[in-house]
PDB file of C-alpha atoms in Angstrom:
ATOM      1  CA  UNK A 627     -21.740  -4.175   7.659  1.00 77.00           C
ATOM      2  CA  UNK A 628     -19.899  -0.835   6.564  1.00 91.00           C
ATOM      3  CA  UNK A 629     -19.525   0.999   3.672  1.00 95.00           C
ATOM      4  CA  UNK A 630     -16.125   3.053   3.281  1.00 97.00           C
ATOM      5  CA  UNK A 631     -15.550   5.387   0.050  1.00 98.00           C
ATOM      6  CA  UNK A 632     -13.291   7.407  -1.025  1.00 98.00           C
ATOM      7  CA  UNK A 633     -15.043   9.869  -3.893  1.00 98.00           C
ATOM      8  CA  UNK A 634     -13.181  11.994  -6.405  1.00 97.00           C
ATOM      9  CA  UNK A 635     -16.237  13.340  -7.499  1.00 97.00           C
ATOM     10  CA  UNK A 636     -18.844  15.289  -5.396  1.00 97.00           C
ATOM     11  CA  UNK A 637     -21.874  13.073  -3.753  1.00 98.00           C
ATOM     12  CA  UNK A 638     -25.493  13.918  -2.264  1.00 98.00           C
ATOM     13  CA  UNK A 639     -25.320  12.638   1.613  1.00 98.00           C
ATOM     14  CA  UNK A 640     -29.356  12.750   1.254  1.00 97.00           C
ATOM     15  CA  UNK A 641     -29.171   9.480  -1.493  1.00 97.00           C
ATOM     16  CA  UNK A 642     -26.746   7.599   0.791  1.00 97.00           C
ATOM     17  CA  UNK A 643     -28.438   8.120   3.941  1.00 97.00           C
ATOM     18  CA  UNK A 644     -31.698   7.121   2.714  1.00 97.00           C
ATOM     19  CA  UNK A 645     -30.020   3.629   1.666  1.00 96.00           C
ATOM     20  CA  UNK A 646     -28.492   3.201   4.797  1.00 96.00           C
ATOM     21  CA  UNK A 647     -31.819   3.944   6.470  1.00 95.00           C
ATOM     22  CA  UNK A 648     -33.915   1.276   4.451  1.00 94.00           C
ATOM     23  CA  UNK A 649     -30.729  -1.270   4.643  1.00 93.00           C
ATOM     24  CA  UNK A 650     -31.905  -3.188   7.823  1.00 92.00           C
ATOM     25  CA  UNK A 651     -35.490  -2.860   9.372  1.00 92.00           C
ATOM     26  CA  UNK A 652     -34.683  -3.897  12.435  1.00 94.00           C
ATOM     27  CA  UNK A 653     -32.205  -0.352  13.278  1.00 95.00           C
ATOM     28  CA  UNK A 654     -35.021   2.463  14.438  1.00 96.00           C
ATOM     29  CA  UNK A 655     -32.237   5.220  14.434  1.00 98.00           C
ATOM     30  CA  UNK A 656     -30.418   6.750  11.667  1.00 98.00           C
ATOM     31  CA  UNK A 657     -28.096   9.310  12.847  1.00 98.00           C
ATOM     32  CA  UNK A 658     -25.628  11.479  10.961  1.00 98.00           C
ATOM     33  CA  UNK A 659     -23.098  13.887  10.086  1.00 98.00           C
ATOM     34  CA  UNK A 660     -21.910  16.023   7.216  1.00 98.00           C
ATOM     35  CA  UNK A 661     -19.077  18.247   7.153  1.00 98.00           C
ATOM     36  CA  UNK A 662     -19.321  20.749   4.319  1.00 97.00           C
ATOM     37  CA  UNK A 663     -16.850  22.750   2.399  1.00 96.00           C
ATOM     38  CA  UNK A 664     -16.883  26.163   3.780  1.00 93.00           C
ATOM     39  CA  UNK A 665     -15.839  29.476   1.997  1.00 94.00           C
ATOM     40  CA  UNK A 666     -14.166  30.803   4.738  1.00 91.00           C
ATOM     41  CA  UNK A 667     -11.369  29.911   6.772  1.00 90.00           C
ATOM     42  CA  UNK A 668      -9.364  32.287   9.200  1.00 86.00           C
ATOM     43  CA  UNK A 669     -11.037  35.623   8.007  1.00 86.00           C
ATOM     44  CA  UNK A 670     -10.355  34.751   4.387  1.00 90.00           C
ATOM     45  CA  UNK A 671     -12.490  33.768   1.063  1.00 93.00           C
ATOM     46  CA  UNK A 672     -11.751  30.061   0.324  1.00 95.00           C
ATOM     47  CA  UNK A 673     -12.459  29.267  -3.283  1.00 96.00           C
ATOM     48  CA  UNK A 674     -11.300  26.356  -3.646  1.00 97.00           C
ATOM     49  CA  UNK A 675      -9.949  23.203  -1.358  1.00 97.00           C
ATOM     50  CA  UNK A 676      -7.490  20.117  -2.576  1.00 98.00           C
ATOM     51  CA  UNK A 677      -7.689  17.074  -0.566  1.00 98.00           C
ATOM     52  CA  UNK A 678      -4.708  14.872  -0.571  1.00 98.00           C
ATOM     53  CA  UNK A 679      -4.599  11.251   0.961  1.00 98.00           C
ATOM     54  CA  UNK A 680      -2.277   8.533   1.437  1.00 98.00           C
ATOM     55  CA  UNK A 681      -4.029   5.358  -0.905  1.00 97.00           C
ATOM     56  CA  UNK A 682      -4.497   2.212   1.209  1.00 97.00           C
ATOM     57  CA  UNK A 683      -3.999   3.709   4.548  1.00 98.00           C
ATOM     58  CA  UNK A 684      -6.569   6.010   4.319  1.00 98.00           C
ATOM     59  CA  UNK A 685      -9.206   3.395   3.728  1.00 97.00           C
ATOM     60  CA  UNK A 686      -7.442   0.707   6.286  1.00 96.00           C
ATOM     61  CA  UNK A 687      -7.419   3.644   9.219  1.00 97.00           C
ATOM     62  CA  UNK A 688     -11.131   4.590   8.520  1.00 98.00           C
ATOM     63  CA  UNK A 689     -12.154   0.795   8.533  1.00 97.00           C
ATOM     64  CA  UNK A 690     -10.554   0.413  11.917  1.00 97.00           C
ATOM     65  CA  UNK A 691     -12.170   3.448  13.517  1.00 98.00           C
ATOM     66  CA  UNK A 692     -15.219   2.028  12.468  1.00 98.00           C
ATOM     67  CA  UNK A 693     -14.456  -1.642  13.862  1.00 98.00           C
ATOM     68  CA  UNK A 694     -13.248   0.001  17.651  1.00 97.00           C
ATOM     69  CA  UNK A 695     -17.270   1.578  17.544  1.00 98.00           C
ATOM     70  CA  UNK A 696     -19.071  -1.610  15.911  1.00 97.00           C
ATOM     71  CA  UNK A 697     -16.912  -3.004  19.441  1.00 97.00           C
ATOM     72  CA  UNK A 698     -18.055  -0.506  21.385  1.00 97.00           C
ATOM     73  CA  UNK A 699     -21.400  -0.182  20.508  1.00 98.00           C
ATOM     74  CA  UNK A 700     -24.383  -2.533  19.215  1.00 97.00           C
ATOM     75  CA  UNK A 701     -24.859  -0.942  15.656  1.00 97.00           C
ATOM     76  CA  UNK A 702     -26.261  -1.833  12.451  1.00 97.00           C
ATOM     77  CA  UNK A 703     -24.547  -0.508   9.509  1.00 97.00           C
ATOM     78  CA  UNK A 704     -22.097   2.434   8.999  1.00 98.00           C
ATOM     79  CA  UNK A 705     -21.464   4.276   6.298  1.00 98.00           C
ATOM     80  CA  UNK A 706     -18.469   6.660   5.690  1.00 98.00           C
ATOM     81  CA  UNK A 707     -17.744   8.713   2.574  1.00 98.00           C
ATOM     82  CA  UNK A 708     -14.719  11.176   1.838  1.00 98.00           C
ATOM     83  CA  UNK A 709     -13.921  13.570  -0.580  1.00 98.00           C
ATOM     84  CA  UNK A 710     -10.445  13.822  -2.272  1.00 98.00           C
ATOM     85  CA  UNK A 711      -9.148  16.213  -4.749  1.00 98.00           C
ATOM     86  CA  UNK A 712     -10.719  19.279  -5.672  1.00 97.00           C
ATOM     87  CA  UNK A 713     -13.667  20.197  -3.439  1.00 98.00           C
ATOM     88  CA  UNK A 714     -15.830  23.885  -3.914  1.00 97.00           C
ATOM     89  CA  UNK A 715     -17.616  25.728  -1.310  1.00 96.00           C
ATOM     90  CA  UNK A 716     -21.234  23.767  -0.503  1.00 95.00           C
ATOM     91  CA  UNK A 717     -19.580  20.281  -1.327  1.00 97.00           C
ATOM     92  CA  UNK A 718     -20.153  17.833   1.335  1.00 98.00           C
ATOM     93  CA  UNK A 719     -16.464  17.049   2.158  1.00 98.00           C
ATOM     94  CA  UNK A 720     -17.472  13.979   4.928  1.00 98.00           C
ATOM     95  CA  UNK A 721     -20.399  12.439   5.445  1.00 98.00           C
ATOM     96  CA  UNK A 722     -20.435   9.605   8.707  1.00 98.00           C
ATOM     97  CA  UNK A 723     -24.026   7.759   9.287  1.00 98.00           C
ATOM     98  CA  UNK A 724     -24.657   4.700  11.680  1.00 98.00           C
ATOM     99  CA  UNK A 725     -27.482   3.010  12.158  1.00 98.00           C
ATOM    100  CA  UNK A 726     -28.926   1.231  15.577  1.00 97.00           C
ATOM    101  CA  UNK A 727     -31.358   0.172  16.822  1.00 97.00           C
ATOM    102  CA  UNK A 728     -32.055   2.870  19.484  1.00 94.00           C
ATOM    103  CA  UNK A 729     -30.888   6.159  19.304  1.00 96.00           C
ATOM    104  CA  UNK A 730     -28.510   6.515  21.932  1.00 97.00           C
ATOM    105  CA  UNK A 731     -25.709   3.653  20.355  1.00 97.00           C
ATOM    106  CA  UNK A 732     -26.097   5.732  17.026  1.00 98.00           C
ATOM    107  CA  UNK A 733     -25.616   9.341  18.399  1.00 98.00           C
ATOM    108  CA  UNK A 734     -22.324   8.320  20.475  1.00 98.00           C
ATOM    109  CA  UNK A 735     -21.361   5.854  17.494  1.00 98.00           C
ATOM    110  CA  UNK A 736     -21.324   8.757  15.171  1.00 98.00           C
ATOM    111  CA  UNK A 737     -19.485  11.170  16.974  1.00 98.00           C
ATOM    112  CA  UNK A 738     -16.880   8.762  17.817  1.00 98.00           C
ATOM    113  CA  UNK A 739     -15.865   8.085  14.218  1.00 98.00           C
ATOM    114  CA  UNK A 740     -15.871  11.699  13.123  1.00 98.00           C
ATOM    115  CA  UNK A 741     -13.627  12.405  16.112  1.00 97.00           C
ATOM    116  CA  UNK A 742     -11.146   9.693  15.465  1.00 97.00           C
ATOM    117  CA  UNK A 743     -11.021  10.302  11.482  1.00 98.00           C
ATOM    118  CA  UNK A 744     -10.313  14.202  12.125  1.00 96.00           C
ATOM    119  CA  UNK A 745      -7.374  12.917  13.898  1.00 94.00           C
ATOM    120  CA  UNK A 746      -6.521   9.528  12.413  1.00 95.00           C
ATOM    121  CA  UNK A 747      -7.057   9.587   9.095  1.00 97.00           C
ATOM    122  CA  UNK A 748      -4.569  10.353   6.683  1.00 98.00           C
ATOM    123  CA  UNK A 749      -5.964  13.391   4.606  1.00 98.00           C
ATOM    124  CA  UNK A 750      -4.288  17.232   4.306  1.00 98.00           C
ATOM    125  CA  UNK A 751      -6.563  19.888   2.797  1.00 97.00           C
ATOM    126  CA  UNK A 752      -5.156  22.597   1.182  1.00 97.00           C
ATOM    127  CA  UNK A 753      -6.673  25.931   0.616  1.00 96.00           C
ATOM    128  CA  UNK A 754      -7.010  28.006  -2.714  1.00 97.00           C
ATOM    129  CA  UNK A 755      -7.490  31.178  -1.560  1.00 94.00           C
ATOM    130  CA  UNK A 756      -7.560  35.233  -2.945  1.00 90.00           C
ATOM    131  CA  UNK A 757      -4.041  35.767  -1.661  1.00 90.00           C
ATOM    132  CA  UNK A 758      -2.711  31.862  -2.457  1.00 94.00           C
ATOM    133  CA  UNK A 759      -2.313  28.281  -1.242  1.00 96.00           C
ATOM    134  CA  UNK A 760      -1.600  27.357   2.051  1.00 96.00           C
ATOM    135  CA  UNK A 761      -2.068  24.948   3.833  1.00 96.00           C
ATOM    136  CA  UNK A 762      -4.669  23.883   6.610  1.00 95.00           C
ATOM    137  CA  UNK A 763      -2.737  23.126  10.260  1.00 91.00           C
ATOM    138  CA  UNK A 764      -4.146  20.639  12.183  1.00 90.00           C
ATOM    139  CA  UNK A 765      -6.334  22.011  15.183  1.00 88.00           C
ATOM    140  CA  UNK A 766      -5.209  21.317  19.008  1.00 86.00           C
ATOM    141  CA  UNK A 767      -9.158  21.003  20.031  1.00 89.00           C
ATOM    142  CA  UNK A 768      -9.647  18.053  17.371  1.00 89.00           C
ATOM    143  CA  UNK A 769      -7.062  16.215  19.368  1.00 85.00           C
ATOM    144  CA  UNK A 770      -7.772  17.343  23.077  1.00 87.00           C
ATOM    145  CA  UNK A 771     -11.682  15.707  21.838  1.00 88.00           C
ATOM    146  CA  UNK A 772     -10.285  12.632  22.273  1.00 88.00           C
ATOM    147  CA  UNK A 773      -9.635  12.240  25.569  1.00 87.00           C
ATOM    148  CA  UNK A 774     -13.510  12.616  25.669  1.00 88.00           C
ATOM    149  CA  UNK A 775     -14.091   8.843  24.853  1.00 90.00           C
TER     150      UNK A 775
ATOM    151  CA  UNK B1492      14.266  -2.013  -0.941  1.00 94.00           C
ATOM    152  CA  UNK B1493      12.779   0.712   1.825  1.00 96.00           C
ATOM    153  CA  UNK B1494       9.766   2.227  -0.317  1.00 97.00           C
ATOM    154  CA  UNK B1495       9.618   6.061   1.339  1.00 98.00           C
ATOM    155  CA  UNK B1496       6.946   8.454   0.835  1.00 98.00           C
ATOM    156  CA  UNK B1497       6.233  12.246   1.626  1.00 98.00           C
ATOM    157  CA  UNK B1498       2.674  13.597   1.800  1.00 98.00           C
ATOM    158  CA  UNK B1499       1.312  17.143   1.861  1.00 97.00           C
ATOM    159  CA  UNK B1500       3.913  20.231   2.871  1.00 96.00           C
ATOM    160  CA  UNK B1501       7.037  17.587   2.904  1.00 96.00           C
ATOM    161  CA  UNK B1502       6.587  16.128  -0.170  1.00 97.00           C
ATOM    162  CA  UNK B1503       6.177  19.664  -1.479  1.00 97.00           C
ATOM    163  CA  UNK B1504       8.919  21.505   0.506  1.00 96.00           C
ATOM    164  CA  UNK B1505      11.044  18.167  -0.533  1.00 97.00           C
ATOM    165  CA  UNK B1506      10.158  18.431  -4.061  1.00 97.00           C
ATOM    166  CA  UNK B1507       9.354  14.784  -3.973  1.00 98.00           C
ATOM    167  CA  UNK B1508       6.549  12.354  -3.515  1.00 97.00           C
ATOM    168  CA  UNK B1509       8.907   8.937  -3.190  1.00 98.00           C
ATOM    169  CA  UNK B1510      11.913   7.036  -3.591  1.00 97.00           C
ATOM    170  CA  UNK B1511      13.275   4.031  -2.597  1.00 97.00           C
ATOM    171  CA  UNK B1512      17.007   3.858  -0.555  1.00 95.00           C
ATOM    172  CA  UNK B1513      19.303   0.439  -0.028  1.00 92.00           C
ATOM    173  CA  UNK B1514      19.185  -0.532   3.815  1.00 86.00           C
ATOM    174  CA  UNK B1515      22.994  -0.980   3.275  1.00 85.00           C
ATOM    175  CA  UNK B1516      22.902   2.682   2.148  1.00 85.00           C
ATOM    176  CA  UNK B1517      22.353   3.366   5.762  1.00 82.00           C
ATOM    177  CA  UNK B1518      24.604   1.259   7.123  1.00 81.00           C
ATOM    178  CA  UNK B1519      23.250   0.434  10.656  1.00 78.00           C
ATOM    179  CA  UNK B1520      22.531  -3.140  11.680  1.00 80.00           C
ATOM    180  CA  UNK B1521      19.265  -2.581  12.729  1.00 86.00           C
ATOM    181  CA  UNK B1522      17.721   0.468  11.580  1.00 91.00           C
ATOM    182  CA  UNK B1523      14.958   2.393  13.252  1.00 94.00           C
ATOM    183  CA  UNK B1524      13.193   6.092  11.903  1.00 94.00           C
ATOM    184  CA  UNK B1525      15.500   7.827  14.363  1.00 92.00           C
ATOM    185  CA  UNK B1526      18.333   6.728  12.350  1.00 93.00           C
ATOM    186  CA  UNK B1527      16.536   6.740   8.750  1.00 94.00           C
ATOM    187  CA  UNK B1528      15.427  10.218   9.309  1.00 94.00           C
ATOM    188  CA  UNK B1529      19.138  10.919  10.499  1.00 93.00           C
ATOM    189  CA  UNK B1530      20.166   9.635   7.093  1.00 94.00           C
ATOM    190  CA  UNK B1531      17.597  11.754   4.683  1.00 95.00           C
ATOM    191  CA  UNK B1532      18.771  15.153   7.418  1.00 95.00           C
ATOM    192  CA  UNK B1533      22.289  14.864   6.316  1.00 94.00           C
ATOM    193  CA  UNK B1534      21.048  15.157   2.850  1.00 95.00           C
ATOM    194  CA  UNK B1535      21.217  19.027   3.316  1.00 95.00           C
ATOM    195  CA  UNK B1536      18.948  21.531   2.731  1.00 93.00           C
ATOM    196  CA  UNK B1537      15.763  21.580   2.478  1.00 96.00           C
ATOM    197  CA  UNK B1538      16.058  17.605   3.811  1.00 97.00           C
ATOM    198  CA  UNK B1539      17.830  18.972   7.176  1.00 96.00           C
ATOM    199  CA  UNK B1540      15.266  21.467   7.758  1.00 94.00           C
ATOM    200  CA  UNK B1541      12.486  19.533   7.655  1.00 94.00           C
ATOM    201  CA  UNK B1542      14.132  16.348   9.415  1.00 93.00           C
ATOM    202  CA  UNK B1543      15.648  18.596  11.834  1.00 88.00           C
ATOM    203  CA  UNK B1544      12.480  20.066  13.014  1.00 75.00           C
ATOM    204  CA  UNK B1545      10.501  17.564  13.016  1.00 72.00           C
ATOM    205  CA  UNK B1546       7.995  17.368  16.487  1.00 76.00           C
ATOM    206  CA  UNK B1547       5.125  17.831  14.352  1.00 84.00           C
ATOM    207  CA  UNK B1548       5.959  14.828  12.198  1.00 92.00           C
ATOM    208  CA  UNK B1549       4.072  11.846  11.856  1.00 94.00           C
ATOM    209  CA  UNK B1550       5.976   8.556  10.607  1.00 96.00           C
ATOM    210  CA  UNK B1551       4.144   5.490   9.472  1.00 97.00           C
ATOM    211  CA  UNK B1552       5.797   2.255   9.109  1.00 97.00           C
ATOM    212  CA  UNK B1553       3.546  -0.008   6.708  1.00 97.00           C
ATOM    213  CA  UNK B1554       0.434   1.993   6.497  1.00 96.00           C
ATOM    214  CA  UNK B1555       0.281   1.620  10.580  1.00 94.00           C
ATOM    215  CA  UNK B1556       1.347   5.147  12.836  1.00 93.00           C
ATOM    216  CA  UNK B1557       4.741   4.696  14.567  1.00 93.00           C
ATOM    217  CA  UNK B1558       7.047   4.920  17.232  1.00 86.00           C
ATOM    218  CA  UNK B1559      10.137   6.158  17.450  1.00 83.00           C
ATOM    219  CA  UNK B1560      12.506   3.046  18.069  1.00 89.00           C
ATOM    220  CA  UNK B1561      10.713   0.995  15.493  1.00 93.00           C
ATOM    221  CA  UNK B1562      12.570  -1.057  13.502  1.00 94.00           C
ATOM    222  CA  UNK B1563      12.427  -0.806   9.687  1.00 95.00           C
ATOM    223  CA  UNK B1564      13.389  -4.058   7.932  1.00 93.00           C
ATOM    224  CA  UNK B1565      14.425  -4.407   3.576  1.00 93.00           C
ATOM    225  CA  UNK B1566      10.733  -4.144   1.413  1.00 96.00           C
ATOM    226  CA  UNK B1567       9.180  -2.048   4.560  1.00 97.00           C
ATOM    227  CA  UNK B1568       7.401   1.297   3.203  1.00 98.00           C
ATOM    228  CA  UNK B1569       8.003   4.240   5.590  1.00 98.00           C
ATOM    229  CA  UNK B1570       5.624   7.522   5.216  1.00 98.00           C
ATOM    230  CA  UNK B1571       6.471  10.791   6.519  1.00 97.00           C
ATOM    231  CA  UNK B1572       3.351  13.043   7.049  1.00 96.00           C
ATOM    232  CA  UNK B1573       2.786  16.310   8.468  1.00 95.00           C
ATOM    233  CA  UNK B1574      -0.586  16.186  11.249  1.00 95.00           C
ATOM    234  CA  UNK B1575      -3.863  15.339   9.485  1.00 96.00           C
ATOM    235  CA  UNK B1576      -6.172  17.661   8.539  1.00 97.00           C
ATOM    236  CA  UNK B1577      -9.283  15.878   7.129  1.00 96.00           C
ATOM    237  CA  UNK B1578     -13.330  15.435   8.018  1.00 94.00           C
TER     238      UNK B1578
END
């Protein structure tokens, strides 16, 4: 079972965790990550972030990441919410949570999928900053992560 | 119909989010990116600049990443995407 979301508006990680947690009680390990919005970015004050996406693939490349680690791994459920559009400093932007039964399926699991969707999924976030928009350029050591799985 | 689409910095440097183009507009027999990106190049400026320079480009061919050398067929939608930046 998975749940994939795309959100326009923002979400609290703690309320969706807590569902995946009581989903199954046969999983004993909940593991999971948030990314949040920061207000900083290269030395300057972010105010504000747009995320853009591409409608259909988005969802269809996030639901295959998570099939390659339900193949990979024994899991029980796996939830992954995004943010699009405008996002403010302190907003969770990502939020990736698996469930197994032991820990150690759940901790690789988890880092798997946020590795893949940094580099898979089709988003672009653009900046609103003091001195303008620009754009955010996709990082070389997102990329040279993957050759860790 | 090809269904084309431009996300992020290309849609905005290209001042456009889609369009759709006639294969026979092309007119190759069996069309591939190389050669529709060769077409939307020879458009001029700012469509040469960004088709020109172009390593950091990411092409999808129905929703799925791409090759160069694949083959784009009438009805296909073709996405041209600058590296992804989400999570």
């Amino acid at each position: 079972m998975h749940n994939i979301q795309l959100l326009q508006e923002p979400f609290d990680p703690s309320t969706e965790i807590s569902n995946l947690s009581r989903a199954n009680a046969s999983m004993g390990a909940v593991v999971s990550f948030i990314g949040m919005m920061r207000d900083i970015n290269e030395g300057d004050e972010v105010e504000s972030m747009t995320l853009e996406h591409y409608p259909g693939m988005t969802e269809s490349a996030i639901n295959k990441i998570v099939e390659q680690a339900q193949q990979r791994w024994q899991l029980g459920n796996v939830t992954v919410i995004h943010r699009v559009g405008k996002v403010r400093p302190t907003d969770p932007i990502v939020l990736v949570a698996v469930t197994s039964m032991h820990r150690g399926e759940a901790f690789k699991a988890c880092e798997f999928i946020i590795d893949f969707l940094k580099t898979e999924a089709p988003f672009w976030k653009k900046e609103q900053t003091g001195r303008g928009e620009r754009w955010v350029e996709a990082r070389v050591s997102d990329r040279d992560k993957l050759s860790d799985w | 119909m090809i269904k084309i689409l431009y996300f992020a910095q290309f849609r905005e440097r290209l001042n456009c989010e889609s369009e759709e183009i006639h294969p026979d507009d092309l007119q190759q027999e069996s069309l591939t990116i190389e050669n529709l990106m060769a077409y939307l190049a020879g458009r001029g400026e700012p469509w040469s600049e960004v088709f020109n320079n172009n390593q950091r480009m990411l092409v999808a061919v129905n929703q799925e990443i791409s090759r160069t050398g694949t083959l784009i067929k009438d009805n296909d939608e073709v996405a041209f995407m600058p590296p992804v930046t989400g999570g």
